[in-house]
């Protein structure tokens, strides 16, 4: 079980430690006042990574070797110069810069490849580092795919690659999720890619294009580590699950208060178990009825529990972003944080929640330290 | 030599005290400073060497017009200020 959570917020990175049951405390603050968009705790060597967006000064990456006591700035992924005269426009007709706008995914590589890191970015890039972030390379196989120009902004102005799933069977097999751009699979370490979206549905495009796999707004993608052919999606239009590696996606139309939301996590040992945080769909983006809830399925999506104990049920307007729900290696402990600076943890899979903090800055991402 | 001053808000991330640097255009003056302080480059310029969207450089009180190649001329004794644009909030 993990006793430590990293909370990335609009105004800094917070390290939250468990003292005992229902007693989690902020143990350290880092980058106070700075916009921390994402953090990663590498289970292989214990290093921590924090992605910062300074606005005027751009996107930065820092690494800590001592659990956040000190940080060193390292390289960020950089885009190649666009070919002379090349003007790229996305599916919506908007110009796409070949420049780093945001780091939107950070994942450690497999144990067999120490030092390997992966980053997903806006606009729509997938980058690999083989040296703990000292250098990065853009995976041209995906960037140069002819369908990439059909991606477009979902929650941001540009398409963003937010989910990176490295297959536990073979580290050359990967799946990535893009908002908006669907789910992409590679079996050759990123040289070639295939978009698989049969069964997904996009209500926000004309009806004739609703089934186009490249136009799917995947909010978050999660792969089972024990049954890697199973993936869960929280999509703009609902919740989907596949058990055959995305040859077909099944839509789950009943899932408690709402099928809309941003995050999803799946149990590390039980592929049929997954959690979501529902909200009123896209035009409003607040909890249903002003009541914060987490939904959980334990039977592959046939039924959902709506978990409310310990969560505010009156006039609560917390929205939970796609990286702000996390699960630890045991599957018992989860944590989530909201745009209004609330942080909750559970130690029993969500049956009961404990409020850790109520006045944090807007929370972008939450992750357990292994 | 030009007198180069970086915005005080940058100092929290990368110390960049004012200094005298050679160069006949903005790019040359900045390059001279970045040779001394390479970490500062990415805070002012993007990965292609253009001025970041919400940064601005003044030469003797006038904002530079060439934000991509930084070719605006810098005369002897010029004052060059690297500031944050108000557009960034």
Tab-separated table of C-alpha atoms in Angstrom:
chain	number	residue	atom	x	y	z
A	1	UNK	CA	0.000	0.000	0.000
A	2	UNK	CA	1.128	3.532	-0.647
A	3	UNK	CA	1.242	6.054	2.178
A	4	UNK	CA	2.109	9.056	0.025
A	5	UNK	CA	0.287	11.104	-2.599
A	6	UNK	CA	1.638	13.819	-4.907
A	7	UNK	CA	-0.901	16.526	-5.673
A	8	UNK	CA	-0.207	18.819	-8.645
A	9	UNK	CA	-2.010	22.138	-8.435
A	10	UNK	CA	-2.278	25.558	-10.014
A	11	UNK	CA	-0.039	26.889	-7.255
A	12	UNK	CA	2.439	24.178	-6.440
A	13	UNK	CA	3.106	20.518	-5.734
A	14	UNK	CA	1.929	19.084	-2.426
A	15	UNK	CA	3.264	15.913	-0.831
A	16	UNK	CA	0.585	14.306	1.328
A	17	UNK	CA	1.560	11.578	3.788
A	18	UNK	CA	-0.554	9.081	5.704
A	19	UNK	CA	-0.028	9.134	9.473
A	20	UNK	CA	-2.779	6.654	10.331
A	21	UNK	CA	-6.292	5.800	9.208
A	22	UNK	CA	-8.129	9.010	8.307
A	23	UNK	CA	-5.102	11.103	9.050
A	24	UNK	CA	-3.335	12.296	5.924
A	25	UNK	CA	-1.320	15.488	6.151
A	26	UNK	CA	0.522	17.841	3.842
A	27	UNK	CA	4.140	16.969	4.556
A	28	UNK	CA	5.854	19.184	2.012
A	29	UNK	CA	5.198	21.914	-0.525
A	30	UNK	CA	7.289	22.364	-3.666
A	31	UNK	CA	7.163	25.070	-6.344
A	32	UNK	CA	4.756	27.095	-4.225
A	33	UNK	CA	3.061	29.670	-6.424
A	34	UNK	CA	3.957	27.906	-9.667
A	35	UNK	CA	1.623	26.037	-11.972
A	36	UNK	CA	2.387	22.309	-11.664
A	37	UNK	CA	0.467	20.422	-14.312
A	38	UNK	CA	1.602	16.873	-13.578
A	39	UNK	CA	3.924	14.766	-11.426
A	40	UNK	CA	5.381	11.279	-11.695
A	41	UNK	CA	6.993	9.093	-9.038
A	42	UNK	CA	9.166	6.559	-10.841
A	43	UNK	CA	8.772	3.175	-9.118
A	44	UNK	CA	12.101	1.923	-10.516
A	45	UNK	CA	14.570	4.378	-9.020
A	46	UNK	CA	12.448	6.524	-6.711
A	47	UNK	CA	12.935	9.704	-8.732
A	48	UNK	CA	10.124	12.237	-8.846
A	49	UNK	CA	9.318	14.385	-11.867
A	50	UNK	CA	7.244	17.562	-11.930
A	51	UNK	CA	5.966	19.320	-15.043
A	52	UNK	CA	5.562	23.075	-14.656
A	53	UNK	CA	3.866	25.601	-16.876
A	54	UNK	CA	5.199	29.047	-16.123
A	55	UNK	CA	3.014	30.782	-18.675
A	56	UNK	CA	5.346	33.572	-19.823
A	57	UNK	CA	8.442	31.419	-19.392
A	58	UNK	CA	7.087	28.229	-20.913
A	59	UNK	CA	6.907	24.591	-19.880
A	60	UNK	CA	9.618	23.099	-17.670
A	61	UNK	CA	10.452	19.714	-16.178
A	62	UNK	CA	12.162	19.137	-12.854
A	63	UNK	CA	13.478	15.962	-11.216
A	64	UNK	CA	13.997	15.232	-7.535
A	65	UNK	CA	16.223	12.465	-6.196
A	66	UNK	CA	15.297	13.092	-2.571
A	67	UNK	CA	11.501	12.895	-2.400
A	68	UNK	CA	10.940	16.539	-3.172
A	69	UNK	CA	13.500	18.126	-0.845
A	70	UNK	CA	15.455	19.507	-3.808
A	71	UNK	CA	14.726	19.700	-7.513
A	72	UNK	CA	16.864	20.003	-10.642
A	73	UNK	CA	15.568	21.393	-13.906
A	74	UNK	CA	15.951	18.921	-16.775
A	75	UNK	CA	15.178	19.060	-20.483
A	76	UNK	CA	11.670	19.302	-21.864
A	77	UNK	CA	10.398	17.616	-25.002
A	78	UNK	CA	10.882	19.919	-27.989
A	79	UNK	CA	9.281	19.827	-31.393
A	80	UNK	CA	11.236	19.870	-34.637
A	81	UNK	CA	10.988	22.939	-36.829
A	82	UNK	CA	8.102	22.621	-39.269
A	83	UNK	CA	9.194	22.341	-42.901
A	84	UNK	CA	9.672	25.725	-44.582
A	85	UNK	CA	6.337	27.138	-45.644
A	86	UNK	CA	4.389	24.395	-43.899
A	87	UNK	CA	1.177	25.645	-42.349
A	88	UNK	CA	-0.652	22.948	-40.471
A	89	UNK	CA	-4.333	23.175	-39.700
A	90	UNK	CA	-6.319	20.766	-37.603
A	91	UNK	CA	-9.643	19.202	-38.406
A	92	UNK	CA	-11.416	22.345	-37.172
A	93	UNK	CA	-9.304	24.555	-39.425
A	94	UNK	CA	-7.147	25.991	-36.654
A	95	UNK	CA	-3.425	26.430	-37.110
A	96	UNK	CA	-1.299	23.991	-35.107
A	97	UNK	CA	2.094	25.224	-33.887
A	98	UNK	CA	5.017	22.803	-33.748
A	99	UNK	CA	5.863	23.975	-30.239
A	100	UNK	CA	5.507	22.568	-26.760
A	101	UNK	CA	2.351	23.956	-25.170
A	102	UNK	CA	1.837	21.560	-22.235
A	103	UNK	CA	3.054	18.246	-20.845
A	104	UNK	CA	-0.119	16.219	-20.392
A	105	UNK	CA	1.161	12.722	-19.663
A	106	UNK	CA	4.226	11.366	-17.892
A	107	UNK	CA	4.884	7.656	-17.488
A	108	UNK	CA	7.829	5.547	-16.420
A	109	UNK	CA	9.027	2.894	-18.842
A	110	UNK	CA	9.272	-0.794	-17.919
A	111	UNK	CA	11.638	-2.141	-15.275
A	112	UNK	CA	13.670	-3.737	-18.053
A	113	UNK	CA	14.494	-0.286	-19.488
A	114	UNK	CA	15.806	1.862	-16.663
A	115	UNK	CA	15.816	5.545	-17.454
A	116	UNK	CA	13.093	5.284	-20.070
A	117	UNK	CA	10.343	7.878	-19.678
A	118	UNK	CA	7.367	8.772	-21.825
A	119	UNK	CA	5.659	12.133	-22.201
A	120	UNK	CA	2.448	13.103	-23.933
A	121	UNK	CA	2.014	16.715	-24.948
A	122	UNK	CA	-0.075	19.445	-26.473
A	123	UNK	CA	-0.132	19.701	-29.408
A	124	UNK	CA	-0.555	15.947	-29.906
A	125	UNK	CA	2.995	14.668	-29.387
A	126	UNK	CA	4.423	11.501	-27.898
A	127	UNK	CA	8.022	11.752	-26.680
A	128	UNK	CA	10.493	9.202	-25.310
A	129	UNK	CA	13.510	9.762	-23.123
A	130	UNK	CA	16.091	7.042	-22.602
A	131	UNK	CA	18.132	8.984	-20.065
A	132	UNK	CA	15.750	10.100	-17.297
A	133	UNK	CA	14.730	13.240	-19.103
A	134	UNK	CA	18.144	14.539	-20.103
A	135	UNK	CA	17.067	14.291	-23.758
A	136	UNK	CA	13.786	13.590	-25.512
A	137	UNK	CA	12.821	12.389	-28.971
A	138	UNK	CA	9.505	12.910	-30.747
A	139	UNK	CA	8.012	9.681	-32.046
A	140	UNK	CA	7.660	10.582	-35.680
A	141	UNK	CA	5.657	7.463	-36.450
A	142	UNK	CA	2.654	9.006	-34.709
A	143	UNK	CA	3.425	12.675	-35.398
A	144	UNK	CA	3.750	12.011	-39.145
A	145	UNK	CA	0.702	9.747	-39.344
A	146	UNK	CA	-1.611	11.237	-41.998
A	147	UNK	CA	-4.589	11.050	-39.646
A	148	UNK	CA	-2.930	13.199	-36.966
A	149	UNK	CA	-4.030	16.394	-38.712
A	150	UNK	CA	-7.590	15.209	-38.112
A	151	UNK	CA	-7.049	15.510	-34.360
A	152	UNK	CA	-8.277	18.679	-32.699
A	153	UNK	CA	-8.572	20.393	-29.358
A	154	UNK	CA	-10.893	18.893	-26.775
A	155	UNK	CA	-10.454	20.555	-23.417
A	156	UNK	CA	-7.735	22.798	-24.824
A	157	UNK	CA	-7.030	24.701	-28.027
A	158	UNK	CA	-4.951	21.864	-29.460
A	159	UNK	CA	-5.184	18.098	-29.426
A	160	UNK	CA	-3.514	16.620	-26.375
A	161	UNK	CA	-2.034	13.192	-25.715
A	162	UNK	CA	-3.050	12.487	-22.108
A	163	UNK	CA	-2.861	8.719	-21.559
A	164	UNK	CA	0.082	6.391	-22.192
A	165	UNK	CA	-0.441	2.682	-21.494
A	166	UNK	CA	2.666	0.511	-21.762
A	167	UNK	CA	1.605	-3.093	-22.211
A	168	UNK	CA	2.784	-5.311	-19.356
A	169	UNK	CA	3.270	-8.202	-21.831
A	170	UNK	CA	5.718	-6.361	-24.061
A	171	UNK	CA	7.069	-2.816	-23.650
A	172	UNK	CA	7.099	-2.345	-27.421
A	173	UNK	CA	3.310	-2.573	-27.324
A	174	UNK	CA	1.586	0.637	-26.294
A	175	UNK	CA	-1.744	2.404	-26.412
A	176	UNK	CA	-2.253	6.147	-26.137
A	177	UNK	CA	-5.369	8.252	-25.704
A	178	UNK	CA	-5.856	11.608	-27.386
A	179	UNK	CA	-8.371	14.376	-26.795
A	180	UNK	CA	-9.550	14.691	-29.460
A	181	UNK	CA	-8.017	11.966	-31.557
A	182	UNK	CA	-9.110	8.523	-30.355
A	183	UNK	CA	-7.092	5.559	-29.106
A	184	UNK	CA	-3.922	4.523	-30.927
A	185	UNK	CA	-2.007	1.257	-30.706
A	186	UNK	CA	1.544	0.328	-31.657
A	187	UNK	CA	3.277	-3.046	-31.564
A	188	UNK	CA	6.671	-1.888	-32.783
A	189	UNK	CA	7.751	0.632	-30.161
A	190	UNK	CA	6.018	3.486	-31.898
A	191	UNK	CA	7.190	3.053	-35.477
A	192	UNK	CA	3.672	2.371	-36.795
A	193	UNK	CA	0.269	3.076	-35.280
A	194	UNK	CA	-3.342	1.972	-35.678
A	195	UNK	CA	-6.433	3.824	-34.425
A	196	UNK	CA	-9.072	1.480	-32.995
A	197	UNK	CA	-12.468	2.917	-32.166
A	198	UNK	CA	-15.154	0.508	-33.367
A	199	UNK	CA	-18.079	1.061	-31.002
A	200	UNK	CA	-17.114	4.543	-29.842
A	201	UNK	CA	-19.535	7.354	-30.565
A	202	UNK	CA	-19.089	11.116	-30.926
A	203	UNK	CA	-22.241	13.237	-30.524
A	204	UNK	CA	-20.389	16.485	-31.163
A	205	UNK	CA	-19.852	15.935	-34.896
A	206	UNK	CA	-22.387	15.525	-37.722
A	207	UNK	CA	-24.148	12.138	-37.554
A	208	UNK	CA	-22.331	10.681	-40.541
A	209	UNK	CA	-18.993	11.080	-38.765
A	210	UNK	CA	-20.029	10.015	-35.256
A	211	UNK	CA	-18.364	6.607	-35.577
A	212	UNK	CA	-15.104	7.906	-37.048
A	213	UNK	CA	-12.445	6.464	-34.697
A	214	UNK	CA	-10.116	9.441	-35.148
A	215	UNK	CA	-12.716	11.982	-33.999
A	216	UNK	CA	-13.358	10.347	-30.617
A	217	UNK	CA	-12.848	12.549	-27.574
A	218	UNK	CA	-11.240	10.125	-25.166
A	219	UNK	CA	-10.987	11.898	-21.826
A	220	UNK	CA	-8.916	9.177	-20.179
A	221	UNK	CA	-7.750	5.661	-21.036
A	222	UNK	CA	-6.858	2.931	-18.522
A	223	UNK	CA	-5.454	-0.538	-19.243
A	224	UNK	CA	-5.746	-3.529	-16.920
A	225	UNK	CA	-2.322	-4.710	-15.811
A	226	UNK	CA	-3.478	-8.299	-15.197
A	227	UNK	CA	-5.704	-8.650	-18.248
A	228	UNK	CA	-4.071	-6.278	-20.731
A	229	UNK	CA	-6.682	-6.850	-23.417
A	230	UNK	CA	-9.125	-4.929	-21.206
A	231	UNK	CA	-9.209	-1.132	-21.467
A	232	UNK	CA	-11.573	1.397	-19.940
A	233	UNK	CA	-12.416	4.794	-21.412
A	234	UNK	CA	-14.072	7.817	-19.907
A	235	UNK	CA	-15.158	9.488	-23.122
A	236	UNK	CA	-16.868	12.790	-23.788
A	237	UNK	CA	-19.996	10.844	-24.636
A	238	UNK	CA	-19.869	8.213	-21.943
A	239	UNK	CA	-18.105	5.181	-20.572
A	240	UNK	CA	-16.712	2.411	-22.778
A	241	UNK	CA	-14.933	-0.865	-22.118
A	242	UNK	CA	-13.176	-3.331	-24.394
A	243	UNK	CA	-12.050	-6.848	-23.594
A	244	UNK	CA	-10.439	-7.588	-26.949
A	245	UNK	CA	-7.835	-4.862	-27.191
A	246	UNK	CA	-10.200	-2.371	-28.782
A	247	UNK	CA	-11.348	-4.513	-31.672
A	248	UNK	CA	-14.720	-3.534	-30.262
A	249	UNK	CA	-15.724	-1.036	-27.585
A	250	UNK	CA	-18.884	-1.606	-25.540
A	251	UNK	CA	-20.794	1.477	-24.440
A	252	UNK	CA	-22.093	1.444	-20.856
A	253	UNK	CA	-25.195	3.578	-20.859
A	254	UNK	CA	-26.145	3.370	-17.172
A	255	UNK	CA	-23.490	4.285	-14.633
A	256	UNK	CA	-25.044	6.054	-11.666
A	257	UNK	CA	-25.627	9.813	-11.632
A	258	UNK	CA	-23.996	10.483	-15.000
A	259	UNK	CA	-21.935	8.865	-17.710
A	260	UNK	CA	-19.965	12.100	-18.253
A	261	UNK	CA	-16.695	12.819	-16.508
A	262	UNK	CA	-12.978	12.978	-17.066
A	263	UNK	CA	-10.988	10.389	-15.077
A	264	UNK	CA	-11.031	6.599	-14.922
A	265	UNK	CA	-8.813	4.173	-13.045
A	266	UNK	CA	-8.968	0.405	-13.026
A	267	UNK	CA	-8.091	-1.977	-10.220
A	268	UNK	CA	-4.486	-3.245	-10.423
A	269	UNK	CA	-5.578	-6.856	-9.959
A	270	UNK	CA	-9.273	-6.964	-10.937
A	271	UNK	CA	-9.870	-6.030	-14.579
A	272	UNK	CA	-13.649	-5.833	-14.130
A	273	UNK	CA	-13.327	-3.118	-11.485
A	274	UNK	CA	-13.049	0.561	-12.389
A	275	UNK	CA	-13.854	3.937	-10.851
A	276	UNK	CA	-15.181	7.167	-12.363
A	277	UNK	CA	-16.164	10.614	-11.085
A	278	UNK	CA	-19.441	11.663	-12.711
A	279	UNK	CA	-20.473	15.208	-13.613
A	280	UNK	CA	-23.225	16.909	-15.560
A	281	UNK	CA	-22.176	16.678	-19.161
A	282	UNK	CA	-20.112	19.067	-21.137
A	283	UNK	CA	-22.191	22.222	-21.218
A	284	UNK	CA	-22.164	22.623	-17.409
A	285	UNK	CA	-19.423	20.477	-15.832
A	286	UNK	CA	-20.506	20.385	-12.202
A	287	UNK	CA	-21.490	17.448	-9.995
A	288	UNK	CA	-25.028	16.170	-10.475
A	289	UNK	CA	-27.294	17.879	-7.935
A	290	UNK	CA	-24.329	19.631	-6.307
A	291	UNK	CA	-23.338	16.293	-4.725
A	292	UNK	CA	-19.886	14.810	-5.155
A	293	UNK	CA	-19.892	11.087	-5.917
A	294	UNK	CA	-17.579	8.396	-7.236
A	295	UNK	CA	-18.964	5.519	-9.265
A	296	UNK	CA	-17.506	2.025	-9.177
A	297	UNK	CA	-18.204	-1.094	-11.160
A	298	UNK	CA	-16.980	-4.498	-10.061
A	299	UNK	CA	-18.608	-6.543	-12.782
A	300	UNK	CA	-17.173	-5.092	-15.942
A	301	UNK	CA	-19.763	-2.338	-16.194
A	302	UNK	CA	-23.002	-4.310	-15.807
A	303	UNK	CA	-23.738	-2.480	-12.544
A	304	UNK	CA	-22.320	0.564	-10.791
A	305	UNK	CA	-22.179	1.572	-7.123
A	306	UNK	CA	-22.544	5.264	-6.367
A	307	UNK	CA	-20.166	6.055	-3.518
A	308	UNK	CA	-20.944	9.137	-1.435
A	309	UNK	CA	-19.918	8.470	2.182
A	310	UNK	CA	-17.545	11.196	3.331
A	311	UNK	CA	-18.095	13.325	0.225
A	312	UNK	CA	-20.009	16.650	0.294
A	313	UNK	CA	-23.614	16.266	-0.793
A	314	UNK	CA	-24.924	19.829	-0.643
A	315	UNK	CA	-23.831	22.760	-2.814
A	316	UNK	CA	-20.584	21.131	-3.875
A	317	UNK	CA	-19.283	22.125	-7.301
A	318	UNK	CA	-16.072	20.168	-7.515
A	319	UNK	CA	-14.963	19.097	-10.950
A	320	UNK	CA	-12.325	16.379	-11.172
A	321	UNK	CA	-9.903	16.512	-14.076
A	322	UNK	CA	-8.637	13.501	-16.016
A	323	UNK	CA	-5.402	13.030	-14.082
A	324	UNK	CA	-6.854	13.858	-10.685
A	325	UNK	CA	-8.107	10.387	-9.695
A	326	UNK	CA	-5.436	7.872	-8.682
A	327	UNK	CA	-5.219	4.345	-7.308
A	328	UNK	CA	-2.366	2.677	-5.460
A	329	UNK	CA	-0.834	-0.718	-6.110
A	330	UNK	CA	-3.106	-2.502	-3.651
A	331	UNK	CA	-6.322	-1.308	-5.252
A	332	UNK	CA	-7.733	-0.354	-1.850
A	333	UNK	CA	-6.477	3.194	-1.688
A	334	UNK	CA	-7.654	5.863	-4.073
A	335	UNK	CA	-7.320	9.619	-3.994
A	336	UNK	CA	-8.913	12.386	-5.988
A	337	UNK	CA	-8.707	16.158	-6.085
A	338	UNK	CA	-10.953	18.838	-7.519
A	339	UNK	CA	-10.891	22.182	-9.252
A	340	UNK	CA	-12.043	23.761	-6.004
A	341	UNK	CA	-9.069	22.438	-4.058
A	342	UNK	CA	-10.587	19.530	-2.210
A	343	UNK	CA	-8.612	16.324	-1.782
A	344	UNK	CA	-10.138	13.035	-0.657
A	345	UNK	CA	-8.702	9.580	0.012
A	346	UNK	CA	-10.262	6.190	0.631
A	347	UNK	CA	-8.655	3.119	2.120
A	348	UNK	CA	-11.446	0.672	1.306
A	349	UNK	CA	-11.911	1.031	-2.423
A	350	UNK	CA	-14.254	3.979	-2.161
A	351	UNK	CA	-16.854	2.800	0.344
A	352	UNK	CA	-15.817	5.612	2.675
A	353	UNK	CA	-13.891	8.778	1.859
A	354	UNK	CA	-11.830	11.040	4.073
A	355	UNK	CA	-11.376	14.750	3.343
A	356	UNK	CA	-7.664	15.518	3.493
A	357	UNK	CA	-7.678	19.187	2.514
A	358	UNK	CA	-10.310	21.702	1.521
A	359	UNK	CA	-8.405	24.812	0.591
A	360	UNK	CA	-5.752	23.710	-1.847
A	361	UNK	CA	-5.305	25.516	-5.167
A	362	UNK	CA	-7.165	24.007	-8.136
A	363	UNK	CA	-5.966	20.420	-8.442
A	364	UNK	CA	-4.801	19.159	-11.831
A	365	UNK	CA	-3.343	15.766	-11.020
A	366	UNK	CA	-2.997	13.238	-8.212
A	367	UNK	CA	-0.673	10.252	-8.099
A	368	UNK	CA	0.448	7.773	-5.459
A	369	UNK	CA	4.130	7.317	-4.702
A	370	UNK	CA	4.782	3.568	-5.029
B	1	UNK	CA	28.224	46.555	-26.029
B	2	UNK	CA	24.603	46.674	-25.001
B	3	UNK	CA	23.296	46.912	-21.466
B	4	UNK	CA	20.981	43.917	-20.995
B	5	UNK	CA	18.398	43.601	-18.225
B	6	UNK	CA	16.133	40.615	-17.633
B	7	UNK	CA	12.771	40.913	-15.880
B	8	UNK	CA	13.013	40.513	-12.136
B	9	UNK	CA	10.421	37.741	-12.252
B	10	UNK	CA	12.888	35.521	-14.085
B	11	UNK	CA	15.413	35.736	-11.269
B	12	UNK	CA	13.398	33.325	-9.116
B	13	UNK	CA	13.931	30.592	-11.701
B	14	UNK	CA	17.297	31.479	-13.223
B	15	UNK	CA	19.553	34.213	-11.813
B	16	UNK	CA	20.257	36.680	-14.624
B	17	UNK	CA	21.841	39.895	-13.321
B	18	UNK	CA	22.118	42.904	-15.646
B	19	UNK	CA	25.259	42.968	-17.761
B	20	UNK	CA	27.086	44.322	-20.805
B	21	UNK	CA	26.981	42.056	-23.860
B	22	UNK	CA	28.264	42.439	-27.425
B	23	UNK	CA	26.120	42.235	-30.513
B	24	UNK	CA	24.639	44.250	-33.352
B	25	UNK	CA	21.150	42.763	-33.160
B	26	UNK	CA	18.895	41.394	-30.421
B	27	UNK	CA	19.696	37.759	-31.264
B	28	UNK	CA	23.448	38.342	-30.889
B	29	UNK	CA	23.112	40.160	-27.580
B	30	UNK	CA	20.841	37.462	-26.143
B	31	UNK	CA	23.101	34.688	-27.420
B	32	UNK	CA	26.039	36.293	-25.642
B	33	UNK	CA	24.072	36.280	-22.396
B	34	UNK	CA	22.829	32.724	-22.868
B	35	UNK	CA	26.365	31.477	-23.359
B	36	UNK	CA	26.964	32.534	-19.767
B	37	UNK	CA	23.586	31.329	-18.520
B	38	UNK	CA	22.310	28.554	-20.801
B	39	UNK	CA	19.334	27.700	-18.553
B	40	UNK	CA	17.853	31.139	-19.209
B	41	UNK	CA	17.412	30.513	-22.925
B	42	UNK	CA	14.321	28.309	-22.621
B	43	UNK	CA	12.611	30.841	-20.384
B	44	UNK	CA	12.880	33.616	-22.972
B	45	UNK	CA	12.922	31.780	-26.320
B	46	UNK	CA	10.951	28.781	-27.545
B	47	UNK	CA	12.525	25.624	-28.971
B	48	UNK	CA	12.963	27.290	-32.366
B	49	UNK	CA	14.672	30.401	-31.073
B	50	UNK	CA	11.654	32.702	-31.361
B	51	UNK	CA	10.603	34.987	-28.546
B	52	UNK	CA	8.045	33.251	-26.324
B	53	UNK	CA	4.492	34.338	-26.979
B	54	UNK	CA	4.117	36.269	-23.740
B	55	UNK	CA	7.604	37.772	-23.612
B	56	UNK	CA	8.691	41.101	-25.051
B	57	UNK	CA	12.094	42.687	-25.696
B	58	UNK	CA	12.607	46.457	-25.731
B	59	UNK	CA	15.602	48.131	-27.399
B	60	UNK	CA	16.002	51.692	-26.161
B	61	UNK	CA	12.349	51.727	-25.182
B	62	UNK	CA	10.902	50.268	-28.389
B	63	UNK	CA	9.449	46.748	-28.524
B	64	UNK	CA	11.199	44.648	-31.139
B	65	UNK	CA	9.279	43.837	-34.298
B	66	UNK	CA	11.122	40.699	-35.390
B	67	UNK	CA	9.984	38.228	-32.743
B	68	UNK	CA	11.000	35.192	-34.771
B	69	UNK	CA	14.628	35.856	-35.728
B	70	UNK	CA	15.282	38.739	-33.323
B	71	UNK	CA	16.975	40.725	-36.054
B	72	UNK	CA	16.172	44.215	-34.727
B	73	UNK	CA	19.416	46.248	-34.643
B	74	UNK	CA	21.140	47.096	-31.389
B	75	UNK	CA	23.420	50.107	-31.400
B	76	UNK	CA	26.482	50.672	-29.213
B	77	UNK	CA	25.427	51.512	-25.675
B	78	UNK	CA	21.815	50.472	-26.290
B	79	UNK	CA	19.617	49.408	-23.403
B	80	UNK	CA	17.923	46.048	-23.968
B	81	UNK	CA	15.163	44.934	-21.590
B	82	UNK	CA	13.677	41.429	-21.605
B	83	UNK	CA	10.249	41.709	-20.005
B	84	UNK	CA	6.983	39.831	-19.613
B	85	UNK	CA	4.181	40.938	-21.927
B	86	UNK	CA	0.989	42.006	-20.209
B	87	UNK	CA	-0.886	39.697	-22.585
B	88	UNK	CA	0.260	36.809	-20.422
B	89	UNK	CA	-1.710	38.006	-17.440
